Amino acid sequence: DGGITQSPKYLFRKEGQNVTLSCEQNLNHDAMYWYRQDPGQGLRLIYYSQIVNDFQKGDIAEGYSVSREKKESFPLTVTSAQKNPTAFYLCASSMGGTAEAFFGQGTRLTVV
Amino acid sequence: SQQGEEDPQALSIQEGENATMNCSYKTSINNLQWYRQNSGRGLVHLILIRSNEREKHSGRLRVTLDTSKKSSSLLITASRAADTASYFCATAIYGNNRLAFGKGNQVVVIP
């Protein structure tokens, strides 16, 4: 089945730790995105990538890092520099910037 | 970045009634899209309407777009309990390789 997979579904991070969220797609999409969603809020764009080995900062990139070494994969690292990382993280992919986006099921990150 | 803004923010209706929600935006767009999100899940694409289209239908969904007023509406007819979700509009701007999402509109359909 084609789709986009995020793992893990739930993640707990201790203060000062870096954690990496996985996002894999088999839709052959060029573009991939990471969003952050806080309770009762919309989606805020963290990073996006239009092609392999290239990515751009979104609106709230501070404290996050990404890589795009393979077309299928776009992992997000939440670094210790992100002061308020507790949130729901959504990964998406699409054929291009204005096309419909396909979302993963999300990763809920909690700082303990 | 430009974002859509949905109105009303929350809506509670009886099963069988129609649900209407609106989205406004600020700049010229390539297209506008509506998504649904069930609690704790990812977003699911519902419908895309291009800037040169005025109305589009998909099953029980009807979307309108008024580019002169920079607004769109989503109508869900004959609502069902399974329609309970948050609904987001997203705008695609010319020359911009990203979608801008609104804050969402929570709809509760009471059986």
PDB file of C-alpha atoms in Angstrom:
ATOM      1  CA  ASP A   1       0.000   0.000   0.000  1.00  0.00           C
ATOM      2  CA  GLY A   2       1.223   3.460  -0.820  1.00  0.00           C
ATOM      3  CA  GLY A   3       1.413   5.938   1.961  1.00  0.00           C
ATOM      4  CA  ILE A   4       3.407   7.937   4.413  1.00  0.00           C
ATOM      5  CA  THR A   5       4.572   6.458   7.709  1.00  0.00           C
ATOM      6  CA  GLN A   6       5.664   8.249  10.823  1.00  0.00           C
ATOM      7  CA  SER A   7       7.325   6.586  13.781  1.00  0.00           C
ATOM      8  CA  PRO A   8       7.146   6.342  16.654  1.00  0.00           C
ATOM      9  CA  LYS A   9       3.561   7.283  17.455  1.00  0.00           C
ATOM     10  CA  TYR A  10       4.501   8.424  20.950  1.00  0.00           C
ATOM     11  CA  LEU A  11       7.914   9.708  22.043  1.00  0.00           C
ATOM     12  CA  PHE A  12       9.176  10.909  25.384  1.00  0.00           C
ATOM     13  CA  ARG A  13      12.220  13.115  25.686  1.00  0.00           C
ATOM     14  CA  LYS A  14      14.193  14.110  28.708  1.00  0.00           C
ATOM     15  CA  GLU A  15      15.373  17.646  29.113  1.00  0.00           C
ATOM     16  CA  GLY A  16      18.554  18.271  27.123  1.00  0.00           C
ATOM     17  CA  GLN A  17      18.176  15.292  24.813  1.00  0.00           C
ATOM     18  CA  ASN A  18      17.992  15.259  21.059  1.00  0.00           C
ATOM     19  CA  VAL A  19      15.357  13.010  19.514  1.00  0.00           C
ATOM     20  CA  THR A  20      14.717  12.038  15.910  1.00  0.00           C
ATOM     21  CA  LEU A  21      11.289  11.525  14.380  1.00  0.00           C
ATOM     22  CA  SER A  22      11.058   9.268  11.358  1.00  0.00           C
ATOM     23  CA  CYS A  23       9.042   9.943   8.203  1.00  0.00           C
ATOM     24  CA  GLU A  24       9.011   7.585   5.221  1.00  0.00           C
ATOM     25  CA  GLN A  25       6.900   7.718   2.061  1.00  0.00           C
ATOM     26  CA  ASN A  26       6.499   5.335  -0.863  1.00  0.00           C
ATOM     27  CA  LEU A  27       4.367   7.655  -2.975  1.00  0.00           C
ATOM     28  CA  ASN A  28       7.314   8.759  -5.129  1.00  0.00           C
ATOM     29  CA  HIS A  29       6.685  12.349  -4.048  1.00  0.00           C
ATOM     30  CA  ASP A  30       9.402  14.937  -4.487  1.00  0.00           C
ATOM     31  CA  ALA A  31       8.213  17.292  -1.752  1.00  0.00           C
ATOM     32  CA  MET A  32       8.120  16.535   1.965  1.00  0.00           C
ATOM     33  CA  TYR A  33       7.148  18.689   4.938  1.00  0.00           C
ATOM     34  CA  TRP A  34       7.261  18.778   8.710  1.00  0.00           C
ATOM     35  CA  TYR A  35       4.566  20.583  10.691  1.00  0.00           C
ATOM     36  CA  ARG A  36       4.060  21.195  14.365  1.00  0.00           C
ATOM     37  CA  GLN A  37       0.574  21.292  15.873  1.00  0.00           C
ATOM     38  CA  ASP A  38      -0.178  22.574  19.351  1.00  0.00           C
ATOM     39  CA  PRO A  39      -3.542  21.995  21.083  1.00  0.00           C
ATOM     40  CA  GLY A  40      -6.326  23.920  19.403  1.00  0.00           C
ATOM     41  CA  GLN A  41      -3.911  25.395  16.902  1.00  0.00           C
ATOM     42  CA  GLY A  42      -3.315  25.098  13.221  1.00  0.00           C
ATOM     43  CA  LEU A  43      -0.260  23.636  11.541  1.00  0.00           C
ATOM     44  CA  ARG A  44       2.990  25.544  11.609  1.00  0.00           C
ATOM     45  CA  LEU A  45       5.661  24.670   9.085  1.00  0.00           C
ATOM     46  CA  ILE A  46       9.038  23.647  10.500  1.00  0.00           C
ATOM     47  CA  TYR A  47      11.023  22.553   7.427  1.00  0.00           C
ATOM     48  CA  TYR A  48      10.279  21.463   3.898  1.00  0.00           C
ATOM     49  CA  SER A  49      12.146  19.819   1.071  1.00  0.00           C
ATOM     50  CA  GLN A  50      11.350  20.032  -2.617  1.00  0.00           C
ATOM     51  CA  ILE A  51      14.035  17.613  -3.763  1.00  0.00           C
ATOM     52  CA  VAL A  52      16.661  15.236  -2.434  1.00  0.00           C
ATOM     53  CA  ASN A  53      19.642  16.904  -0.728  1.00  0.00           C
ATOM     54  CA  ASP A  54      17.826  20.228  -0.471  1.00  0.00           C
ATOM     55  CA  PHE A  55      15.572  21.685   2.220  1.00  0.00           C
ATOM     56  CA  GLN A  56      14.360  25.074   3.442  1.00  0.00           C
ATOM     57  CA  LYS A  57      13.411  26.517   6.792  1.00  0.00           C
ATOM     58  CA  GLY A  58       9.754  27.054   7.479  1.00  0.00           C
ATOM     59  CA  ASP A  59       8.227  29.466   9.960  1.00  0.00           C
ATOM     60  CA  ILE A  60       9.496  27.850  13.183  1.00  0.00           C
ATOM     61  CA  ALA A  61      12.785  26.100  12.297  1.00  0.00           C
ATOM     62  CA  GLU A  62      14.747  27.151  15.391  1.00  0.00           C
ATOM     63  CA  GLY A  63      15.694  24.151  17.513  1.00  0.00           C
ATOM     64  CA  TYR A  64      15.011  21.648  14.733  1.00  0.00           C
ATOM     65  CA  SER A  65      17.121  20.030  12.023  1.00  0.00           C
ATOM     66  CA  VAL A  66      16.361  17.806   9.039  1.00  0.00           C
ATOM     67  CA  SER A  67      18.085  15.835   6.316  1.00  0.00           C
ATOM     68  CA  ARG A  68      16.933  14.600   2.912  1.00  0.00           C
ATOM     69  CA  GLU A  69      19.439  12.016   1.768  1.00  0.00           C
ATOM     70  CA  LYS A  70      16.829   9.801   0.123  1.00  0.00           C
ATOM     71  CA  LYS A  71      13.649  10.671  -1.728  1.00  0.00           C
ATOM     72  CA  GLU A  72      11.640   8.417   0.560  1.00  0.00           C
ATOM     73  CA  SER A  73      12.890   9.726   3.889  1.00  0.00           C
ATOM     74  CA  PHE A  74      12.777  13.070   5.695  1.00  0.00           C
ATOM     75  CA  PRO A  75      13.732  12.654   9.378  1.00  0.00           C
ATOM     76  CA  LEU A  76      13.274  15.502  11.852  1.00  0.00           C
ATOM     77  CA  THR A  77      15.588  15.981  14.813  1.00  0.00           C
ATOM     78  CA  VAL A  78      14.291  17.954  17.764  1.00  0.00           C
ATOM     79  CA  THR A  79      17.364  19.332  19.449  1.00  0.00           C
ATOM     80  CA  SER A  80      17.926  20.457  23.020  1.00  0.00           C
ATOM     81  CA  ALA A  81      17.822  24.013  21.690  1.00  0.00           C
ATOM     82  CA  GLN A  82      14.062  23.675  21.175  1.00  0.00           C
ATOM     83  CA  LYS A  83      12.775  25.008  24.488  1.00  0.00           C
ATOM     84  CA  ASN A  84       9.168  23.902  24.191  1.00  0.00           C
ATOM     85  CA  PRO A  85       9.148  20.710  22.125  1.00  0.00           C
ATOM     86  CA  THR A  86       6.015  19.095  23.531  1.00  0.00           C
ATOM     87  CA  ALA A  87       3.631  18.964  20.569  1.00  0.00           C
ATOM     88  CA  PHE A  88       2.088  16.814  17.865  1.00  0.00           C
ATOM     89  CA  TYR A  89       4.364  16.530  14.830  1.00  0.00           C
ATOM     90  CA  LEU A  90       3.006  15.824  11.379  1.00  0.00           C
ATOM     91  CA  CYS A  91       4.930  14.834   8.275  1.00  0.00           C
ATOM     92  CA  ALA A  92       3.461  15.247   4.810  1.00  0.00           C
ATOM     93  CA  SER A  93       4.437  14.703   1.201  1.00  0.00           C
ATOM     94  CA  SER A  94       3.155  15.936  -2.128  1.00  0.00           C
ATOM     95  CA  MET A  95       3.943  16.043  -5.839  1.00  0.00           C
ATOM     96  CA  GLY A  96       4.827  19.698  -5.502  1.00  0.00           C
ATOM     97  CA  GLY A  97       4.237  22.863  -3.547  1.00  0.00           C
ATOM     98  CA  THR A  98       0.639  23.531  -4.604  1.00  0.00           C
ATOM     99  CA  ALA A  99      -0.577  19.935  -4.894  1.00  0.00           C
ATOM    100  CA  GLU A 100      -2.597  18.070  -2.315  1.00  0.00           C
ATOM    101  CA  ALA A 101      -0.618  16.865   0.654  1.00  0.00           C
ATOM    102  CA  PHE A 102      -0.663  13.374   2.116  1.00  0.00           C
ATOM    103  CA  PHE A 103      -0.100  13.196   5.856  1.00  0.00           C
ATOM    104  CA  GLY A 104       1.304  10.615   8.201  1.00  0.00           C
ATOM    105  CA  GLN A 105      -0.498   9.712  11.424  1.00  0.00           C
ATOM    106  CA  GLY A 106       1.691  11.953  13.516  1.00  0.00           C
ATOM    107  CA  THR A 107       4.137  11.632  16.404  1.00  0.00           C
ATOM    108  CA  ARG A 108       3.222  12.985  19.805  1.00  0.00           C
ATOM    109  CA  LEU A 109       6.356  14.194  21.567  1.00  0.00           C
ATOM    110  CA  THR A 110       6.342  14.838  25.300  1.00  0.00           C
ATOM    111  CA  VAL A 111       9.155  16.241  27.390  1.00  0.00           C
ATOM    112  CA  VAL A 112       9.452  14.512  30.755  1.00  0.00           C
TER     113      VAL A 112
ATOM    114  CA  SER B   1       3.366  33.696   5.845  1.00  0.00           C
ATOM    115  CA  GLN B   2      -0.200  33.973   4.684  1.00  0.00           C
ATOM    116  CA  GLN B   3      -2.713  31.761   6.401  1.00  0.00           C
ATOM    117  CA  GLY B   4      -6.330  30.884   5.974  1.00  0.00           C
ATOM    118  CA  GLU B   5      -8.608  31.725   8.847  1.00  0.00           C
ATOM    119  CA  GLU B   6     -11.629  29.562   9.418  1.00  0.00           C
ATOM    120  CA  ASP B   7     -14.936  30.779  10.817  1.00  0.00           C
ATOM    121  CA  PRO B   8     -16.700  29.681  12.996  1.00  0.00           C
ATOM    122  CA  GLN B   9     -14.029  28.120  15.155  1.00  0.00           C
ATOM    123  CA  ALA B  10     -16.362  25.531  16.639  1.00  0.00           C
ATOM    124  CA  LEU B  11     -19.693  24.158  15.477  1.00  0.00           C
ATOM    125  CA  SER B  12     -22.094  21.722  17.098  1.00  0.00           C
ATOM    126  CA  ILE B  13     -24.990  20.331  15.056  1.00  0.00           C
ATOM    127  CA  GLN B  14     -27.498  17.514  15.049  1.00  0.00           C
ATOM    128  CA  GLU B  15     -27.045  14.539  12.760  1.00  0.00           C
ATOM    129  CA  GLY B  16     -28.755  15.179   9.443  1.00  0.00           C
ATOM    130  CA  GLU B  17     -28.237  18.932   9.541  1.00  0.00           C
ATOM    131  CA  ASN B  18     -25.902  20.791   7.224  1.00  0.00           C
ATOM    132  CA  ALA B  19     -22.605  22.228   8.454  1.00  0.00           C
ATOM    133  CA  THR B  20     -21.081  25.304   6.879  1.00  0.00           C
ATOM    134  CA  MET B  21     -17.694  26.770   7.641  1.00  0.00           C
ATOM    135  CA  ASN B  22     -15.797  29.620   6.057  1.00  0.00           C
ATOM    136  CA  CYS B  23     -12.190  30.410   5.349  1.00  0.00           C
ATOM    137  CA  SER B  24     -10.665  33.783   4.524  1.00  0.00           C
ATOM    138  CA  TYR B  25      -7.214  34.514   3.191  1.00  0.00           C
ATOM    139  CA  LYS B  26      -5.127  37.543   2.386  1.00  0.00           C
ATOM    140  CA  THR B  27      -3.205  37.189  -0.878  1.00  0.00           C
ATOM    141  CA  SER B  28      -3.704  35.787  -4.371  1.00  0.00           C
ATOM    142  CA  ILE B  29      -3.755  32.024  -4.474  1.00  0.00           C
ATOM    143  CA  ASN B  30      -3.175  29.195  -6.919  1.00  0.00           C
ATOM    144  CA  ASN B  31      -5.690  26.954  -5.185  1.00  0.00           C
ATOM    145  CA  LEU B  32      -7.414  26.395  -1.867  1.00  0.00           C
ATOM    146  CA  GLN B  33      -7.736  23.020  -0.203  1.00  0.00           C
ATOM    147  CA  TRP B  34      -9.817  21.604   2.631  1.00  0.00           C
ATOM    148  CA  TYR B  35      -8.611  18.873   4.981  1.00  0.00           C
ATOM    149  CA  ARG B  36     -10.197  16.888   7.793  1.00  0.00           C
ATOM    150  CA  GLN B  37      -8.449  15.764  10.962  1.00  0.00           C
ATOM    151  CA  ASN B  38      -9.890  13.245  13.367  1.00  0.00           C
ATOM    152  CA  SER B  39      -8.702  13.587  16.935  1.00  0.00           C
ATOM    153  CA  GLY B  40      -5.080  12.568  17.341  1.00  0.00           C
ATOM    154  CA  ARG B  41      -4.664  11.605  13.679  1.00  0.00           C
ATOM    155  CA  GLY B  42      -3.106  13.033  10.551  1.00  0.00           C
ATOM    156  CA  LEU B  43      -4.922  15.278   8.105  1.00  0.00           C
ATOM    157  CA  VAL B  44      -6.863  13.843   5.183  1.00  0.00           C
ATOM    158  CA  HIS B  45      -7.308  15.801   1.979  1.00  0.00           C
ATOM    159  CA  LEU B  46     -10.966  16.426   1.110  1.00  0.00           C
ATOM    160  CA  ILE B  47     -11.124  18.713  -1.892  1.00  0.00           C
ATOM    161  CA  LEU B  48      -9.074  21.189  -3.923  1.00  0.00           C
ATOM    162  CA  ILE B  49     -10.549  24.179  -5.734  1.00  0.00           C
ATOM    163  CA  ARG B  50      -8.472  26.177  -8.198  1.00  0.00           C
ATOM    164  CA  SER B  51      -8.465  29.961  -8.355  1.00  0.00           C
ATOM    165  CA  ASN B  52     -10.386  29.927 -11.647  1.00  0.00           C
ATOM    166  CA  GLU B  53     -13.145  27.712 -10.224  1.00  0.00           C
ATOM    167  CA  ARG B  54     -16.142  29.003  -8.260  1.00  0.00           C
ATOM    168  CA  GLU B  55     -17.736  25.831  -6.981  1.00  0.00           C
ATOM    169  CA  LYS B  56     -16.840  22.189  -6.623  1.00  0.00           C
ATOM    170  CA  HIS B  57     -18.652  19.127  -5.325  1.00  0.00           C
ATOM    171  CA  SER B  58     -17.449  15.843  -3.924  1.00  0.00           C
ATOM    172  CA  GLY B  59     -20.079  13.525  -2.477  1.00  0.00           C
ATOM    173  CA  ARG B  60     -21.723  15.389   0.416  1.00  0.00           C
ATOM    174  CA  LEU B  61     -19.152  18.182   0.237  1.00  0.00           C
ATOM    175  CA  ARG B  62     -19.628  21.455  -1.571  1.00  0.00           C
ATOM    176  CA  VAL B  63     -16.888  24.051  -1.727  1.00  0.00           C
ATOM    177  CA  THR B  64     -17.183  27.569  -3.059  1.00  0.00           C
ATOM    178  CA  LEU B  65     -14.458  30.076  -3.750  1.00  0.00           C
ATOM    179  CA  ASP B  66     -14.857  33.826  -4.079  1.00  0.00           C
ATOM    180  CA  THR B  67     -11.509  35.293  -5.085  1.00  0.00           C
ATOM    181  CA  SER B  68     -12.859  38.852  -5.031  1.00  0.00           C
ATOM    182  CA  LYS B  69     -13.657  38.470  -1.334  1.00  0.00           C
ATOM    183  CA  LYS B  70     -10.715  36.144  -0.724  1.00  0.00           C
ATOM    184  CA  SER B  71     -12.939  33.600   0.950  1.00  0.00           C
ATOM    185  CA  SER B  72     -14.094  30.020   0.644  1.00  0.00           C
ATOM    186  CA  SER B  73     -16.833  27.983   2.242  1.00  0.00           C
ATOM    187  CA  LEU B  74     -17.170  24.271   2.914  1.00  0.00           C
ATOM    188  CA  LEU B  75     -20.644  22.808   3.198  1.00  0.00           C
ATOM    189  CA  ILE B  76     -21.217  19.304   4.522  1.00  0.00           C
ATOM    190  CA  THR B  77     -24.749  18.176   3.766  1.00  0.00           C
ATOM    191  CA  ALA B  78     -26.747  15.641   5.775  1.00  0.00           C
ATOM    192  CA  SER B  79     -24.072  15.396   8.431  1.00  0.00           C
ATOM    193  CA  ARG B  80     -23.265  12.148  10.183  1.00  0.00           C
ATOM    194  CA  ALA B  81     -21.654  11.408  13.529  1.00  0.00           C
ATOM    195  CA  ALA B  82     -18.586  10.241  11.586  1.00  0.00           C
ATOM    196  CA  ASP B  83     -18.153  13.800  10.264  1.00  0.00           C
ATOM    197  CA  THR B  84     -17.103  14.886  13.767  1.00  0.00           C
ATOM    198  CA  ALA B  85     -13.599  16.246  13.220  1.00  0.00           C
ATOM    199  CA  SER B  86     -11.563  19.386  12.756  1.00  0.00           C
ATOM    200  CA  TYR B  87     -11.584  20.930   9.312  1.00  0.00           C
ATOM    201  CA  PHE B  88      -8.716  23.009   7.968  1.00  0.00           C
ATOM    202  CA  CYS B  89      -8.392  25.172   4.928  1.00  0.00           C
ATOM    203  CA  ALA B  90      -5.001  25.540   3.266  1.00  0.00           C
ATOM    204  CA  THR B  91      -3.930  27.995   0.612  1.00  0.00           C
ATOM    205  CA  ALA B  92      -1.382  27.452  -2.128  1.00  0.00           C
ATOM    206  CA  ILE B  93       0.188  30.690  -3.266  1.00  0.00           C
ATOM    207  CA  TYR B  94       1.637  31.344  -6.709  1.00  0.00           C
ATOM    208  CA  GLY B  95       5.397  30.875  -6.719  1.00  0.00           C
ATOM    209  CA  ASN B  96       5.450  29.505  -3.189  1.00  0.00           C
ATOM    210  CA  ASN B  97       6.281  25.834  -2.684  1.00  0.00           C
ATOM    211  CA  ARG B  98       4.240  25.338   0.446  1.00  0.00           C
ATOM    212  CA  LEU B  99       0.710  25.263   1.809  1.00  0.00           C
ATOM    213  CA  ALA B 100      -0.405  27.673   4.525  1.00  0.00           C
ATOM    214  CA  PHE B 101      -2.927  26.196   6.950  1.00  0.00           C
ATOM    215  CA  GLY B 102      -5.559  27.928   9.039  1.00  0.00           C
ATOM    216  CA  LYS B 103      -6.211  27.164  12.689  1.00  0.00           C
ATOM    217  CA  GLY B 104      -9.027  24.757  11.995  1.00  0.00           C
ATOM    218  CA  ASN B 105     -12.712  24.503  12.644  1.00  0.00           C
ATOM    219  CA  GLN B 106     -13.980  21.900  15.107  1.00  0.00           C
ATOM    220  CA  VAL B 107     -17.267  20.279  14.113  1.00  0.00           C
ATOM    221  CA  VAL B 108     -19.241  18.033  16.462  1.00  0.00           C
ATOM    222  CA  VAL B 109     -22.161  16.101  15.019  1.00  0.00           C
ATOM    223  CA  ILE B 110     -24.557  14.879  17.706  1.00  0.00           C
ATOM    224  CA  PRO B 111     -26.265  11.555  16.923  1.00  0.00           C
TER     225      PRO B 111
END
